[in-house]
Short mmCIF file of N, CA, C and O in Angstrom, two decimals:
data_model
loop_
_atom_site.label_atom_id
_atom_site.label_comp_id
_atom_site.label_asym_id
_atom_site.label_seq_id
_atom_site.Cartn_x
_atom_site.Cartn_y
_atom_site.Cartn_z
N UNK V 1 128.00 -76.19 -139.97
CA UNK V 1 127.44 -77.24 -140.96
C UNK V 1 127.93 -76.19 -141.60
O UNK V 1 127.71 -75.11 -142.43
N UNK V 2 127.76 -77.28 -143.04
CA UNK V 2 128.35 -76.51 -144.40
C UNK V 2 126.96 -76.23 -145.13
O UNK V 2 126.31 -77.29 -145.35
N UNK V 3 127.25 -75.88 -146.51
CA UNK V 3 126.02 -75.40 -147.63
C UNK V 3 125.97 -76.74 -148.15
O UNK V 3 127.12 -77.62 -149.20
N UNK V 4 124.95 -77.31 -148.78
CA UNK V 4 124.78 -78.40 -149.39
C UNK V 4 125.20 -78.03 -150.85
O UNK V 4 125.40 -79.18 -151.98
N UNK V 5 125.34 -76.90 -151.69
CA UNK V 5 125.38 -76.61 -152.80
C UNK V 5 126.90 -76.63 -152.70
O UNK V 5 127.55 -77.26 -154.15
N UNK V 6 127.92 -75.55 -152.46
CA UNK V 6 129.05 -75.42 -152.56
C UNK V 6 130.01 -75.76 -151.69
O UNK V 6 131.44 -75.57 -151.73
N UNK V 7 129.44 -76.36 -150.20
CA UNK V 7 130.36 -76.59 -149.26
C UNK V 7 130.88 -75.35 -148.34
O UNK V 7 131.82 -76.16 -147.76
N UNK V 8 130.47 -74.60 -148.98
CA UNK V 8 130.84 -72.87 -147.98
C UNK V 8 130.56 -73.09 -146.63
O UNK V 8 128.89 -73.47 -146.23
N UNK V 9 131.50 -72.86 -145.31
CA UNK V 9 130.84 -72.59 -143.85
C UNK V 9 129.69 -72.01 -143.83
O UNK V 9 129.32 -70.70 -144.55
N UNK V 10 128.32 -72.38 -143.30
CA UNK V 10 127.51 -71.31 -142.77
C UNK V 10 127.14 -71.11 -141.17
O UNK V 10 127.60 -72.08 -140.64
N UNK V 11 126.93 -70.37 -141.25
CA UNK V 11 126.74 -69.57 -139.79
C UNK V 11 125.29 -70.76 -139.01
O UNK V 11 124.53 -70.69 -139.80
N UNK V 12 125.60 -70.58 -137.81
CA UNK V 12 124.35 -71.37 -137.06
C UNK V 12 123.05 -70.42 -136.86
O UNK V 12 123.04 -69.25 -136.85
N UNK V 13 121.73 -71.08 -137.81
CA UNK V 13 120.84 -70.22 -138.24
C UNK V 13 120.59 -69.85 -139.48
O UNK V 13 119.52 -69.10 -139.54
N UNK V 14 121.63 -70.09 -140.04
CA UNK V 14 121.54 -69.04 -141.91
C UNK V 14 120.36 -69.27 -142.44
O UNK V 14 120.25 -70.92 -142.45
N UNK V 15 119.60 -68.57 -143.36
CA UNK V 15 118.72 -69.22 -144.03
C UNK V 15 119.32 -69.29 -145.54
O UNK V 15 118.54 -70.07 -146.25
N UNK V 16 120.38 -68.42 -145.58
CA UNK V 16 120.79 -68.82 -147.03
C UNK V 16 122.31 -69.04 -147.26
O UNK V 16 122.67 -68.71 -146.31
N UNK V 17 122.85 -69.51 -148.18
CA UNK V 17 124.29 -69.71 -148.34
C UNK V 17 125.06 -68.27 -148.54
O UNK V 17 124.42 -67.74 -149.48
N UNK V 18 126.12 -67.24 -147.85
CA UNK V 18 126.48 -66.32 -148.12
C UNK V 18 127.62 -66.22 -149.56
O UNK V 18 127.36 -65.18 -150.43
N UNK V 19 127.78 -67.92 -149.75
CA UNK V 19 128.53 -67.50 -151.08
C UNK V 19 128.31 -67.99 -152.40
O UNK V 19 128.13 -67.05 -153.33
N UNK V 20 126.92 -69.00 -152.19
CA UNK V 20 126.16 -69.06 -153.72
C UNK V 20 124.86 -68.59 -153.65
O UNK V 20 123.96 -68.68 -154.59
N UNK V 21 124.14 -68.42 -152.29
CA UNK V 21 122.83 -68.07 -152.50
C UNK V 21 121.67 -69.10 -152.11
O UNK V 21 120.54 -69.01 -152.24
N UNK V 22 122.26 -70.19 -152.02
CA UNK V 22 121.29 -71.28 -151.88
C UNK V 22 120.70 -71.54 -150.56
O UNK V 22 120.97 -71.61 -149.50
N UNK V 23 119.41 -72.21 -150.39
CA UNK V 23 118.22 -71.42 -149.42
C UNK V 23 119.15 -72.91 -148.42
O UNK V 23 119.38 -74.50 -149.19
N UNK V 24 119.29 -72.89 -147.53
CA UNK V 24 120.04 -73.69 -146.46
C UNK V 24 118.90 -74.59 -145.58
O UNK V 24 117.98 -74.04 -145.32
N UNK V 25 119.46 -76.23 -146.08
CA UNK V 25 117.89 -76.93 -145.15
C UNK V 25 118.36 -77.23 -143.94
O UNK V 25 119.45 -77.61 -143.32
N UNK V 26 117.50 -76.90 -142.67
CA UNK V 26 117.61 -77.29 -141.24
C UNK V 26 117.52 -78.50 -140.96
O UNK V 26 117.03 -78.93 -141.80
N UNK V 27 118.53 -78.83 -140.19
CA UNK V 27 118.80 -79.87 -139.85
C UNK V 27 117.38 -80.38 -138.48
O UNK V 27 117.67 -79.57 -137.78
N UNK V 28 116.72 -81.29 -138.78
CA UNK V 28 115.47 -81.58 -137.79
C UNK V 28 116.04 -82.71 -136.87
O UNK V 28 116.60 -83.13 -136.99
N UNK V 29 115.76 -82.51 -135.84
CA UNK V 29 115.96 -83.35 -134.43
C UNK V 29 115.22 -84.57 -134.46
O UNK V 29 115.90 -85.70 -134.27
N UNK V 30 113.92 -84.56 -135.14
CA UNK V 30 113.27 -85.74 -135.25
C UNK V 30 113.00 -86.05 -136.84
O UNK V 30 113.21 -84.69 -137.88
N UNK V 31 112.91 -87.03 -137.13
CA UNK V 31 112.41 -87.67 -138.52
C UNK V 31 111.44 -87.10 -138.70
O UNK V 31 110.32 -86.89 -138.16
N UNK V 32 111.13 -86.83 -140.34
CA UNK V 32 109.67 -86.26 -140.76
C UNK V 32 108.70 -87.84 -140.90
O UNK V 32 109.22 -88.63 -141.08
N UNK V 33 107.63 -87.28 -140.69
CA UNK V 33 106.68 -88.28 -140.18
C UNK V 33 105.85 -87.86 -141.38
O UNK V 33 105.63 -87.16 -142.50
N UNK V 34 104.97 -89.32 -141.92
CA UNK V 34 104.18 -89.45 -142.83
C UNK V 34 102.71 -88.65 -142.32
O UNK V 34 101.86 -88.58 -143.08
N UNK V 35 102.62 -88.48 -141.49
CA UNK V 35 101.46 -87.96 -140.47
C UNK V 35 101.11 -87.06 -141.17
O UNK V 35 102.44 -85.93 -141.28
N UNK V 36 99.72 -86.40 -141.94
CA UNK V 36 99.38 -84.82 -142.04
C UNK V 36 99.45 -84.25 -140.82
O UNK V 36 99.62 -84.40 -139.62
N UNK V 37 99.60 -82.70 -141.45
CA UNK V 37 99.86 -82.05 -140.18
C UNK V 37 98.48 -81.76 -139.20
O UNK V 37 97.33 -81.79 -139.72
N UNK V 38 98.77 -81.28 -138.05
CA UNK V 38 97.72 -81.23 -137.21
C UNK V 38 97.32 -79.54 -137.11
O UNK V 38 98.18 -79.03 -136.92
N UNK V 39 96.55 -79.37 -137.41
CA UNK V 39 95.85 -77.91 -137.02
C UNK V 39 94.69 -77.74 -136.30
O UNK V 39 93.74 -78.19 -135.82
N UNK V 40 94.82 -76.72 -135.40
CA UNK V 40 93.50 -76.56 -134.57
C UNK V 40 92.18 -76.27 -135.24
O UNK V 40 92.19 -75.55 -136.51
N UNK V 41 91.54 -76.56 -134.51
CA UNK V 41 90.35 -76.37 -134.94
C UNK V 41 89.44 -75.00 -135.66
O UNK V 41 89.92 -73.77 -134.73
N UNK V 42 88.40 -75.03 -136.33
CA UNK V 42 88.01 -73.28 -136.76
C UNK V 42 87.15 -73.05 -135.23
O UNK V 42 86.50 -73.67 -135.21
N UNK V 43 87.20 -71.59 -135.30
CA UNK V 43 86.45 -71.14 -134.66
C UNK V 43 85.33 -69.94 -135.22
O UNK V 43 86.04 -69.32 -135.76
N UNK V 44 84.35 -70.36 -135.10
CA UNK V 44 83.24 -69.85 -135.92
C UNK V 44 82.42 -68.86 -135.07
O UNK V 44 82.44 -69.35 -133.73
N UNK V 45 82.05 -67.51 -135.17
CA UNK V 45 80.68 -67.05 -134.19
C UNK V 45 79.72 -67.83 -134.25
O UNK V 45 79.47 -68.45 -135.01
N UNK V 46 79.44 -67.45 -133.01
CA UNK V 46 78.17 -68.24 -132.61
C UNK V 46 77.03 -68.28 -133.43
O UNK V 46 76.39 -69.68 -133.68
N UNK V 47 76.53 -67.03 -134.21
CA UNK V 47 75.62 -67.35 -135.20
C UNK V 47 75.75 -68.01 -136.21
O UNK V 47 74.74 -68.80 -136.62
N UNK V 48 77.08 -68.60 -135.89
CA UNK V 48 77.21 -69.36 -137.33
C UNK V 48 77.54 -70.72 -137.04
O UNK V 48 78.08 -72.16 -138.02
N UNK V 49 77.43 -71.17 -136.00
CA UNK V 49 77.72 -72.47 -135.14
C UNK V 49 76.60 -73.31 -135.18
O UNK V 49 75.56 -72.55 -134.54
N UNK V 50 76.59 -74.50 -135.48
CA UNK V 50 75.18 -75.46 -135.65
C UNK V 50 75.20 -76.13 -134.14
O UNK V 50 75.91 -76.72 -133.46
N UNK V 51 73.54 -75.47 -133.64
CA UNK V 51 73.62 -76.28 -132.20
C UNK V 51 73.03 -77.37 -132.56
O UNK V 51 72.18 -77.75 -133.07
N UNK V 52 73.60 -78.59 -131.55
CA UNK V 52 73.09 -80.09 -131.40
C UNK V 52 71.60 -79.90 -130.87
O UNK V 52 71.79 -79.31 -130.06
N UNK V 53 70.65 -80.64 -131.46
CA UNK V 53 69.70 -80.76 -130.62
C UNK V 53 69.14 -82.02 -130.67
O UNK V 53 69.03 -82.88 -131.62
N UNK V 54 68.82 -82.81 -129.72
CA UNK V 54 68.66 -84.14 -129.23
C UNK V 54 67.13 -84.11 -130.04
O UNK V 54 66.29 -83.00 -130.04
N UNK V 55 66.97 -85.55 -130.50
CA UNK V 55 65.77 -85.84 -131.18
C UNK V 55 64.62 -85.59 -129.75
O UNK V 55 64.84 -86.21 -128.86
N UNK V 56 63.45 -85.35 -130.37
CA UNK V 56 62.27 -85.21 -129.00
C UNK V 56 61.50 -86.90 -129.17
O UNK V 56 61.79 -87.38 -130.10
N UNK V 57 61.30 -86.84 -127.90
CA UNK V 57 60.55 -88.23 -127.77
C UNK V 57 59.66 -88.22 -128.24
O UNK V 57 58.75 -87.16 -128.37
N UNK V 58 59.38 -89.13 -128.85
CA UNK V 58 57.77 -89.88 -129.34
C UNK V 58 57.77 -88.94 -130.74
O UNK V 58 56.33 -89.01 -131.25
N UNK V 59 58.40 -88.18 -131.19
CA UNK V 59 58.56 -87.64 -132.97
C UNK V 59 58.55 -88.86 -133.90
O UNK V 59 59.60 -89.57 -133.93
N UNK V 60 57.21 -88.61 -134.66
CA UNK V 60 57.08 -90.04 -135.54
C UNK V 60 57.48 -89.81 -136.92
O UNK V 60 57.28 -90.41 -137.95
N UNK V 61 57.05 -88.17 -137.42
CA UNK V 61 57.18 -87.55 -138.45
C UNK V 61 58.06 -86.45 -138.60
O UNK V 61 58.22 -85.60 -137.74
N UNK V 62 58.77 -86.71 -139.83
CA UNK V 62 59.69 -85.62 -140.24
C UNK V 62 58.99 -84.26 -140.45
O UNK V 62 57.90 -84.05 -141.09
N UNK V 63 59.21 -83.34 -140.09
CA UNK V 63 58.46 -81.91 -140.57
C UNK V 63 58.92 -81.11 -141.50
O UNK V 63 57.67 -80.86 -142.13
N UNK V 64 60.27 -81.35 -141.95
CA UNK V 64 60.38 -80.78 -143.88
C UNK V 64 59.20 -81.38 -144.55
O UNK V 64 58.86 -80.35 -145.53
N UNK V 65 59.34 -82.87 -144.94
CA UNK V 65 58.90 -83.57 -145.78
C UNK V 65 57.22 -82.57 -145.58
O UNK V 65 56.50 -82.36 -146.64
N UNK V 66 56.24 -82.94 -144.65
CA UNK V 66 55.41 -82.52 -144.06
C UNK V 66 55.16 -81.04 -144.50
O UNK V 66 54.06 -80.76 -145.36
N UNK V 67 55.61 -79.89 -144.31
CA UNK V 67 55.54 -78.46 -144.55
C UNK V 67 55.93 -78.69 -146.02
O UNK V 67 55.22 -77.59 -146.41
N UNK V 68 56.73 -79.13 -146.45
CA UNK V 68 56.68 -79.27 -147.74
C UNK V 68 55.68 -79.62 -148.74
O UNK V 68 54.89 -79.01 -149.69
N UNK V 69 54.81 -80.81 -148.16
CA UNK V 69 53.78 -81.28 -148.38
C UNK V 69 52.47 -80.36 -148.39
O UNK V 69 51.86 -79.85 -149.59
N UNK V 70 52.54 -79.57 -147.32
CA UNK V 70 51.48 -78.70 -147.20
C UNK V 70 51.63 -77.46 -148.25
O UNK V 70 50.56 -77.02 -148.69
N UNK V 71 52.93 -76.73 -148.53
CA UNK V 71 52.98 -75.63 -149.26
C UNK V 71 52.76 -75.72 -150.54
O UNK V 71 52.23 -74.77 -151.47
N UNK V 72 53.17 -77.08 -150.80
CA UNK V 72 52.81 -77.36 -152.43
C UNK V 72 51.46 -77.72 -153.04
O UNK V 72 50.78 -77.28 -153.76
N UNK V 73 50.50 -78.17 -151.67
CA UNK V 73 49.22 -78.56 -151.82
C UNK V 73 48.67 -76.65 -152.10
O UNK V 73 47.83 -77.09 -152.94
N UNK V 74 49.16 -75.95 -150.76
CA UNK V 74 48.73 -74.50 -151.25
C UNK V 74 48.86 -74.25 -152.72
O UNK V 74 48.04 -73.56 -152.76
N UNK V 75 50.08 -74.29 -153.38
CA UNK V 75 49.90 -73.67 -154.37
C UNK V 75 49.46 -74.45 -155.31
O UNK V 75 48.80 -73.70 -156.48
N UNK V 76 49.10 -75.65 -155.65
CA UNK V 76 48.82 -76.24 -156.44
C UNK V 76 46.87 -75.99 -156.31
O UNK V 76 46.34 -75.47 -157.77
N UNK V 77 46.24 -75.79 -155.59
CA UNK V 77 45.05 -75.09 -154.98
C UNK V 77 44.58 -73.71 -155.48
O UNK V 77 43.89 -73.55 -156.30
N UNK V 78 45.65 -72.90 -154.92
CA UNK V 78 46.05 -71.60 -155.58
C UNK V 78 45.82 -71.58 -157.47
O UNK V 78 45.05 -70.70 -158.18
N UNK V 79 46.58 -72.60 -157.87
CA UNK V 79 46.70 -72.30 -159.10
C UNK V 79 45.04 -72.67 -159.81
O UNK V 79 45.20 -72.25 -160.45
N UNK V 80 45.17 -74.33 -159.24
CA UNK V 80 43.45 -74.51 -159.77
C UNK V 80 42.57 -73.66 -159.67
O UNK V 80 41.91 -73.29 -160.56
N UNK V 81 42.35 -72.82 -158.68
CA UNK V 81 41.17 -72.11 -158.35
C UNK V 81 41.55 -70.45 -159.78
O UNK V 81 40.80 -70.29 -160.28
N UNK V 82 42.65 -70.70 -159.93
CA UNK V 82 42.64 -69.32 -160.64
C UNK V 82 42.92 -69.62 -162.17
O UNK V 82 41.84 -68.88 -162.36
N UNK V 83 42.99 -70.98 -162.71
CA UNK V 83 42.62 -71.53 -163.97
C UNK V 83 40.85 -71.63 -163.65
O UNK V 83 40.19 -71.27 -165.14
N UNK V 84 40.34 -72.00 -162.79
CA UNK V 84 38.84 -72.08 -162.43
C UNK V 84 38.45 -71.17 -163.40
O UNK V 84 37.32 -70.76 -164.12
N UNK V 85 38.49 -69.76 -162.03
CA UNK V 85 38.10 -68.50 -162.41
C UNK V 85 38.25 -67.95 -164.20
O UNK V 85 37.49 -67.44 -164.66
N UNK V 86 39.40 -68.01 -164.74
CA UNK V 86 39.63 -67.31 -166.05
C UNK V 86 38.77 -68.63 -167.13
O UNK V 86 38.11 -68.05 -167.76
N UNK V 87 38.82 -69.69 -166.82
CA UNK V 87 38.13 -70.52 -167.64
C UNK V 87 36.52 -70.68 -167.42
O UNK V 87 35.68 -70.12 -168.45
N UNK V 88 36.06 -70.16 -166.01
CA UNK V 88 34.86 -69.61 -165.75
C UNK V 88 34.55 -68.07 -166.62
O UNK V 88 33.24 -68.08 -166.69
N UNK V 89 35.41 -67.62 -167.30
CA UNK V 89 35.04 -66.13 -167.46
C UNK V 89 34.88 -66.56 -169.06
O UNK V 89 34.10 -65.71 -169.74
N UNK V 90 35.22 -67.59 -169.81
CA UNK V 90 35.27 -67.83 -170.94
C UNK V 90 33.82 -68.06 -171.50
O UNK V 90 33.29 -68.68 -170.90
N UNK V 91 33.42 -67.17 -172.21
CA UNK V 91 31.68 -67.79 -172.81
C UNK V 91 31.73 -69.30 -173.30
O UNK V 91 32.44 -70.23 -173.82
N UNK V 92 30.29 -69.96 -173.10
CA UNK V 92 30.11 -71.17 -173.35
C UNK V 92 30.58 -71.57 -174.57
O UNK V 92 30.21 -70.71 -175.97
N UNK V 93 31.32 -72.73 -175.28
CA UNK V 93 31.25 -73.51 -176.18
C UNK V 93 32.50 -74.47 -176.14
O UNK V 93 32.81 -74.74 -175.60
N UNK V 94 32.88 -74.56 -177.93
CA UNK V 94 33.70 -75.68 -177.58
C UNK V 94 34.62 -75.17 -178.32
O UNK V 94 35.18 -74.75 -178.53
N UNK V 95 35.89 -75.67 -177.67
CA UNK V 95 37.45 -74.78 -177.88
C UNK V 95 38.68 -76.31 -177.90
O UNK V 95 38.57 -76.98 -177.04
N UNK V 96 38.70 -76.28 -178.99
CA UNK V 96 39.36 -77.72 -179.37
C UNK V 96 39.15 -78.97 -178.96
O UNK V 96 39.38 -79.84 -178.73
N UNK V 97 38.38 -78.74 -179.00
CA UNK V 97 37.04 -80.39 -178.96
C UNK V 97 36.67 -80.32 -177.51
O UNK V 97 36.13 -81.66 -177.29
N UNK V 98 36.67 -79.31 -176.53
CA UNK V 98 36.70 -79.94 -175.27
C UNK V 98 35.33 -78.76 -174.85
O UNK V 98 35.50 -77.71 -175.31
N UNK V 99 34.51 -79.34 -174.25
CA UNK V 99 33.58 -78.28 -173.87
C UNK V 99 33.82 -77.36 -172.52
O UNK V 99 34.51 -77.94 -171.73
N UNK V 100 33.79 -76.29 -172.63
CA UNK V 100 34.21 -75.62 -171.55
C UNK V 100 32.88 -74.43 -171.36
O UNK V 100 32.28 -73.76 -172.47
N UNK V 101 32.24 -74.27 -170.43
CA UNK V 101 31.02 -73.12 -170.19
C UNK V 101 31.48 -72.42 -169.49
O UNK V 101 32.36 -72.42 -168.35
N UNK V 102 30.58 -71.59 -169.15
CA UNK V 102 30.77 -70.47 -168.66
C UNK V 102 30.10 -70.49 -167.46
O UNK V 102 28.74 -70.74 -167.54
N UNK V 103 30.82 -70.43 -166.07
CA UNK V 103 29.74 -70.63 -164.88
C UNK V 103 29.65 -69.29 -164.47
O UNK V 103 29.14 -69.27 -163.61
N UNK V 104 29.88 -68.20 -164.83
CA UNK V 104 29.39 -66.83 -164.65
C UNK V 104 30.64 -66.63 -163.74
O UNK V 104 31.47 -66.68 -163.00
N UNK V 105 30.36 -64.68 -163.51
CA UNK V 105 31.64 -64.20 -162.94
C UNK V 105 31.33 -64.47 -161.64
O UNK V 105 32.25 -64.60 -161.19
N UNK V 106 30.30 -64.22 -161.33
CA UNK V 106 29.87 -64.50 -159.62
C UNK V 106 30.80 -66.03 -159.00
O UNK V 106 31.18 -66.64 -158.18
N UNK V 107 30.20 -66.70 -159.88
CA UNK V 107 30.66 -68.20 -159.40
C UNK V 107 31.93 -68.40 -159.75
O UNK V 107 32.60 -69.39 -158.90
N UNK V 108 32.63 -68.00 -160.22
CA UNK V 108 34.21 -68.21 -160.90
C UNK V 108 34.71 -67.38 -159.91
O UNK V 108 35.92 -67.95 -159.27
N UNK V 109 34.15 -66.24 -159.42
CA UNK V 109 35.11 -65.04 -158.58
C UNK V 109 34.89 -65.91 -157.00
O UNK V 109 35.80 -66.02 -156.42
N UNK V 110 33.65 -66.53 -156.46
CA UNK V 110 33.76 -67.49 -154.97
C UNK V 110 34.68 -68.72 -155.48
O UNK V 110 34.96 -68.97 -154.42
N UNK V 111 34.91 -69.26 -156.62
CA UNK V 111 35.78 -69.95 -156.70
C UNK V 111 37.04 -69.80 -156.38
O UNK V 111 37.42 -70.65 -155.58
N UNK V 112 37.45 -68.83 -156.99
CA UNK V 112 38.69 -68.03 -156.82
C UNK V 112 38.75 -68.07 -155.09
O UNK V 112 40.21 -67.95 -154.78
N UNK V 113 37.85 -67.19 -154.56
CA UNK V 113 37.98 -67.28 -153.28
C UNK V 113 38.18 -67.99 -152.19
O UNK V 113 38.79 -68.14 -151.54
N UNK V 114 37.44 -69.15 -152.87
CA UNK V 114 37.31 -70.76 -152.13
C UNK V 114 38.47 -71.00 -151.87
O UNK V 114 39.51 -71.69 -151.11
N UNK V 115 39.36 -71.25 -153.35
CA UNK V 115 40.34 -71.93 -153.20
C UNK V 115 41.57 -70.98 -152.66
O UNK V 115 42.74 -71.93 -152.24
N UNK V 116 41.45 -70.12 -152.72
CA UNK V 116 42.50 -68.88 -152.25
C UNK V 116 42.55 -68.78 -150.75
O UNK V 116 43.48 -69.18 -149.72
N UNK V 117 41.32 -69.38 -149.92
CA UNK V 117 41.03 -69.54 -148.92
C UNK V 117 41.62 -71.01 -147.99
O UNK V 117 42.56 -70.91 -147.31
N UNK V 118 41.34 -72.05 -148.86
CA UNK V 118 42.06 -73.17 -148.71
C UNK V 118 43.61 -73.47 -148.84
O UNK V 118 44.25 -73.85 -148.15
N UNK V 119 44.14 -72.64 -149.86
CA UNK V 119 45.90 -72.65 -150.02
C UNK V 119 46.18 -71.56 -148.92
O UNK V 119 47.39 -72.09 -148.37
N UNK V 120 45.46 -70.61 -148.68
CA UNK V 120 46.15 -69.77 -147.22
C UNK V 120 46.11 -70.59 -146.06
O UNK V 120 46.99 -70.35 -144.97
N UNK V 121 45.04 -71.81 -145.43
CA UNK V 121 45.32 -72.14 -144.83
C UNK V 121 46.13 -73.14 -144.52
O UNK V 121 46.64 -73.79 -143.56
N UNK V 122 46.42 -74.10 -146.02
CA UNK V 122 47.34 -74.91 -145.84
C UNK V 122 49.01 -74.48 -145.76
O UNK V 122 49.64 -75.11 -145.10
N UNK V 123 48.95 -72.90 -146.47
CA UNK V 123 50.13 -72.59 -146.19
C UNK V 123 50.63 -72.20 -144.61
O UNK V 123 51.65 -72.63 -144.03
N UNK V 124 49.47 -71.75 -144.08
CA UNK V 124 49.67 -71.37 -142.85
C UNK V 124 50.15 -72.45 -141.75
O UNK V 124 50.59 -72.42 -140.75
N UNK V 125 49.37 -73.47 -141.87
CA UNK V 125 49.78 -75.14 -141.66
C UNK V 125 50.88 -75.58 -141.52
O UNK V 125 51.62 -75.80 -140.53
N UNK V 126 51.56 -75.26 -142.59
CA UNK V 126 52.85 -75.37 -142.88
C UNK V 126 53.89 -74.77 -142.40
O UNK V 126 55.02 -75.00 -141.33
N UNK V 127 53.80 -73.37 -142.07
CA UNK V 127 54.35 -72.24 -141.28
C UNK V 127 54.32 -72.89 -140.03
O UNK V 127 55.12 -72.19 -139.09
N UNK V 128 52.98 -73.25 -139.46
CA UNK V 128 52.75 -73.31 -137.70
C UNK V 128 53.84 -74.89 -137.31
O UNK V 128 54.41 -74.63 -136.35
N UNK V 129 53.89 -75.54 -138.64
CA UNK V 129 54.71 -76.84 -138.09
C UNK V 129 56.18 -76.37 -138.11
O UNK V 129 56.35 -76.87 -137.07
N UNK V 130 56.38 -75.42 -138.81
CA UNK V 130 57.96 -75.04 -138.73
C UNK V 130 58.05 -74.00 -137.54
O UNK V 130 59.37 -74.56 -136.61
N UNK V 131 57.38 -73.04 -137.26
CA UNK V 131 57.37 -72.71 -135.66
C UNK V 131 57.24 -73.26 -134.48
O UNK V 131 58.08 -72.98 -133.41
N UNK V 132 56.49 -73.95 -134.30
CA UNK V 132 56.44 -75.14 -133.52
C UNK V 132 57.55 -75.92 -133.04
O UNK V 132 58.07 -76.35 -132.04
N UNK V 133 57.80 -76.67 -133.89
CA UNK V 133 59.01 -77.25 -134.14
C UNK V 133 60.07 -76.87 -133.91
O UNK V 133 61.49 -77.03 -133.11
N UNK V 134 60.73 -75.38 -134.30
CA UNK V 134 61.71 -74.59 -133.90
C UNK V 134 61.53 -74.01 -132.49
O UNK V 134 62.84 -73.69 -131.60
N UNK V 135 60.52 -73.90 -131.52
CA UNK V 135 60.06 -73.25 -130.63
C UNK V 135 60.55 -74.77 -129.84
O UNK V 135 61.08 -73.87 -128.40
N UNK V 136 60.61 -75.51 -129.86
CA UNK V 136 60.70 -76.75 -128.94
C UNK V 136 62.45 -76.93 -128.71
O UNK V 136 63.29 -76.89 -129.28
#
Protein backbone atom coordinates (compact mmCIF):
# COMPACT_ATOMS: atom_id res chain seq x y z
CA UNK A 1 0.00 0.00 0.00
CA UNK A 2 1.35 3.45 -0.92
CA UNK A 3 0.68 6.96 0.42
CA UNK A 4 -1.97 8.83 -1.58
CA UNK A 5 -0.07 12.12 -1.16
CA UNK A 6 3.62 11.29 -1.86
CA UNK A 7 3.50 7.68 -3.08
CA UNK A 8 5.88 6.35 -0.38
CA UNK A 9 5.30 2.74 0.68
CA UNK A 10 3.26 2.34 3.89
CA UNK A 11 3.48 -0.48 6.40
CA UNK A 12 0.34 -2.58 6.81
CA UNK A 13 -1.98 -0.88 9.38
CA UNK A 14 -0.02 2.43 9.45
CA UNK A 15 -2.12 5.44 10.39
CA UNK A 16 0.25 8.09 8.97
CA UNK A 17 2.80 8.21 6.13
CA UNK A 18 6.38 8.11 7.53
CA UNK A 19 7.62 10.34 4.68
CA UNK A 20 5.11 13.22 4.52
CA UNK A 21 2.90 12.68 7.63
CA UNK A 22 -0.37 12.51 5.72
CA UNK A 23 -3.09 10.40 7.32
CA UNK A 24 -3.29 7.04 5.61
CA UNK A 25 -6.70 6.06 4.29
CA UNK A 26 -7.68 2.54 5.20
CA UNK A 27 -9.14 0.49 2.41
CA UNK A 28 -12.49 -0.84 3.41
CA UNK A 29 -13.65 -4.23 2.29
CA UNK A 30 -17.25 -3.07 1.81
CA UNK A 31 -18.31 0.06 -0.05
CA UNK A 32 -19.59 2.94 2.08
CA UNK A 33 -23.37 2.89 2.44
CA UNK A 34 -25.59 5.93 2.61
CA UNK A 35 -27.54 4.55 5.60
CA UNK A 36 -26.96 6.38 8.89
CA UNK A 37 -24.98 4.50 11.53
CA UNK A 38 -26.98 2.41 13.98
CA UNK A 39 -26.31 3.06 17.65
CA UNK A 40 -27.38 0.88 20.58
CA UNK A 41 -30.45 2.15 22.47
CA UNK A 42 -29.82 4.34 25.49
CA UNK A 43 -30.14 2.60 28.82
CA UNK A 44 -31.61 4.83 31.51
CA UNK A 45 -31.91 4.06 35.21
CA UNK A 46 -35.31 2.56 36.13
CA UNK A 47 -36.54 5.74 37.87
CA UNK A 48 -36.22 7.65 34.58
CA UNK A 49 -37.85 5.07 32.35
CA UNK A 50 -41.49 5.72 31.57
CA UNK A 51 -43.63 2.70 32.26
CA UNK A 52 -46.43 1.91 29.82
CA UNK A 53 -49.86 1.83 31.38
CA UNK A 54 -52.67 0.54 29.16
CA UNK A 55 -55.88 2.58 29.25
CA UNK A 56 -58.38 1.57 31.90
CA UNK A 57 -61.65 -0.04 30.95
CA UNK A 58 -64.53 2.40 30.93
CA UNK A 59 -62.44 5.53 31.53
CA UNK A 60 -64.44 8.33 29.96
CA UNK A 61 -62.87 11.52 31.33
CA UNK A 62 -59.29 12.69 31.28
CA UNK A 63 -57.88 13.23 34.76
CA UNK A 64 -55.55 16.16 34.10
CA UNK A 65 -58.21 18.59 32.78
CA UNK A 66 -60.58 17.72 35.64
CA UNK A 67 -57.81 18.20 38.18
CA UNK A 68 -56.90 21.57 36.69
CA UNK A 69 -60.54 22.73 36.61
CA UNK A 70 -60.99 21.86 40.29
CA UNK A 71 -57.75 23.54 41.36
CA UNK A 72 -58.35 26.69 39.31
CA UNK A 73 -61.88 26.84 40.72
CA UNK A 74 -60.44 26.57 44.21
CA UNK A 75 -58.10 29.49 43.53
CA UNK A 76 -60.89 31.63 42.05
CA UNK A 77 -63.18 31.01 45.03
CA UNK A 78 -60.38 31.72 47.50
CA UNK A 79 -59.53 34.98 45.71
CA UNK A 80 -63.20 35.98 45.56
CA UNK A 81 -63.70 35.35 49.27
CA UNK A 82 -60.55 37.36 50.09
CA UNK A 83 -61.79 40.30 48.01
CA UNK A 84 -65.22 39.99 49.67
CA UNK A 85 -63.53 40.17 53.05
CA UNK A 86 -61.45 43.23 52.15
CA UNK A 87 -64.36 45.08 50.53
CA UNK A 88 -66.60 44.15 53.45
CA UNK A 89 -64.32 46.06 55.79
CA UNK A 90 -64.57 49.30 53.78
CA UNK A 91 -67.02 51.76 55.34
CA UNK A 92 -70.32 52.26 53.51
CA UNK A 93 -70.24 54.80 50.71
CA UNK A 94 -69.50 55.34 47.08
CA UNK A 95 -66.10 54.83 45.54
CA UNK A 96 -65.65 55.66 41.85
CA UNK A 97 -69.40 55.68 41.37
CA UNK A 98 -69.84 52.11 42.61
CA UNK A 99 -71.79 51.49 45.76
CA UNK A 100 -69.76 49.47 48.25
CA UNK A 101 -71.19 48.85 51.62
CA UNK A 102 -69.79 47.62 54.86
CA UNK A 103 -71.21 44.21 55.61
CA UNK A 104 -69.50 44.17 58.95
CA UNK A 105 -66.41 42.41 60.17
CA UNK A 106 -68.19 39.28 61.39
CA UNK A 107 -70.11 38.77 58.15
CA UNK A 108 -66.99 39.44 56.04
CA UNK A 109 -64.93 37.07 58.19
CA UNK A 110 -67.46 34.25 57.89
CA UNK A 111 -67.63 34.86 54.12
CA UNK A 112 -63.86 34.47 54.03
CA UNK A 113 -64.05 31.24 56.03
CA UNK A 114 -66.81 29.88 53.81
CA UNK A 115 -64.86 30.65 50.63
CA UNK A 116 -61.69 29.14 52.09
CA UNK A 117 -63.61 25.99 53.05
CA UNK A 118 -65.09 25.58 49.58
CA UNK A 119 -61.67 26.21 48.02
CA UNK A 120 -60.06 23.63 50.30
CA UNK A 121 -62.70 21.03 49.37
CA UNK A 122 -62.22 21.65 45.63
CA UNK A 123 -58.43 21.44 45.96
CA UNK A 124 -58.72 18.24 48.00
CA UNK A 125 -61.00 16.70 45.34
CA UNK A 126 -58.39 17.52 42.69
CA UNK A 127 -55.68 15.82 44.75
CA UNK A 128 -57.92 12.82 45.44
CA UNK A 129 -58.58 12.32 41.74
CA UNK A 130 -54.84 12.37 41.01
CA UNK A 131 -54.13 9.94 43.85
CA UNK A 132 -56.83 7.50 42.72
CA UNK A 133 -55.59 7.67 39.12
CA UNK A 134 -51.97 6.92 40.10
CA UNK A 135 -52.98 3.96 42.30
CA UNK A 136 -54.66 2.09 39.45
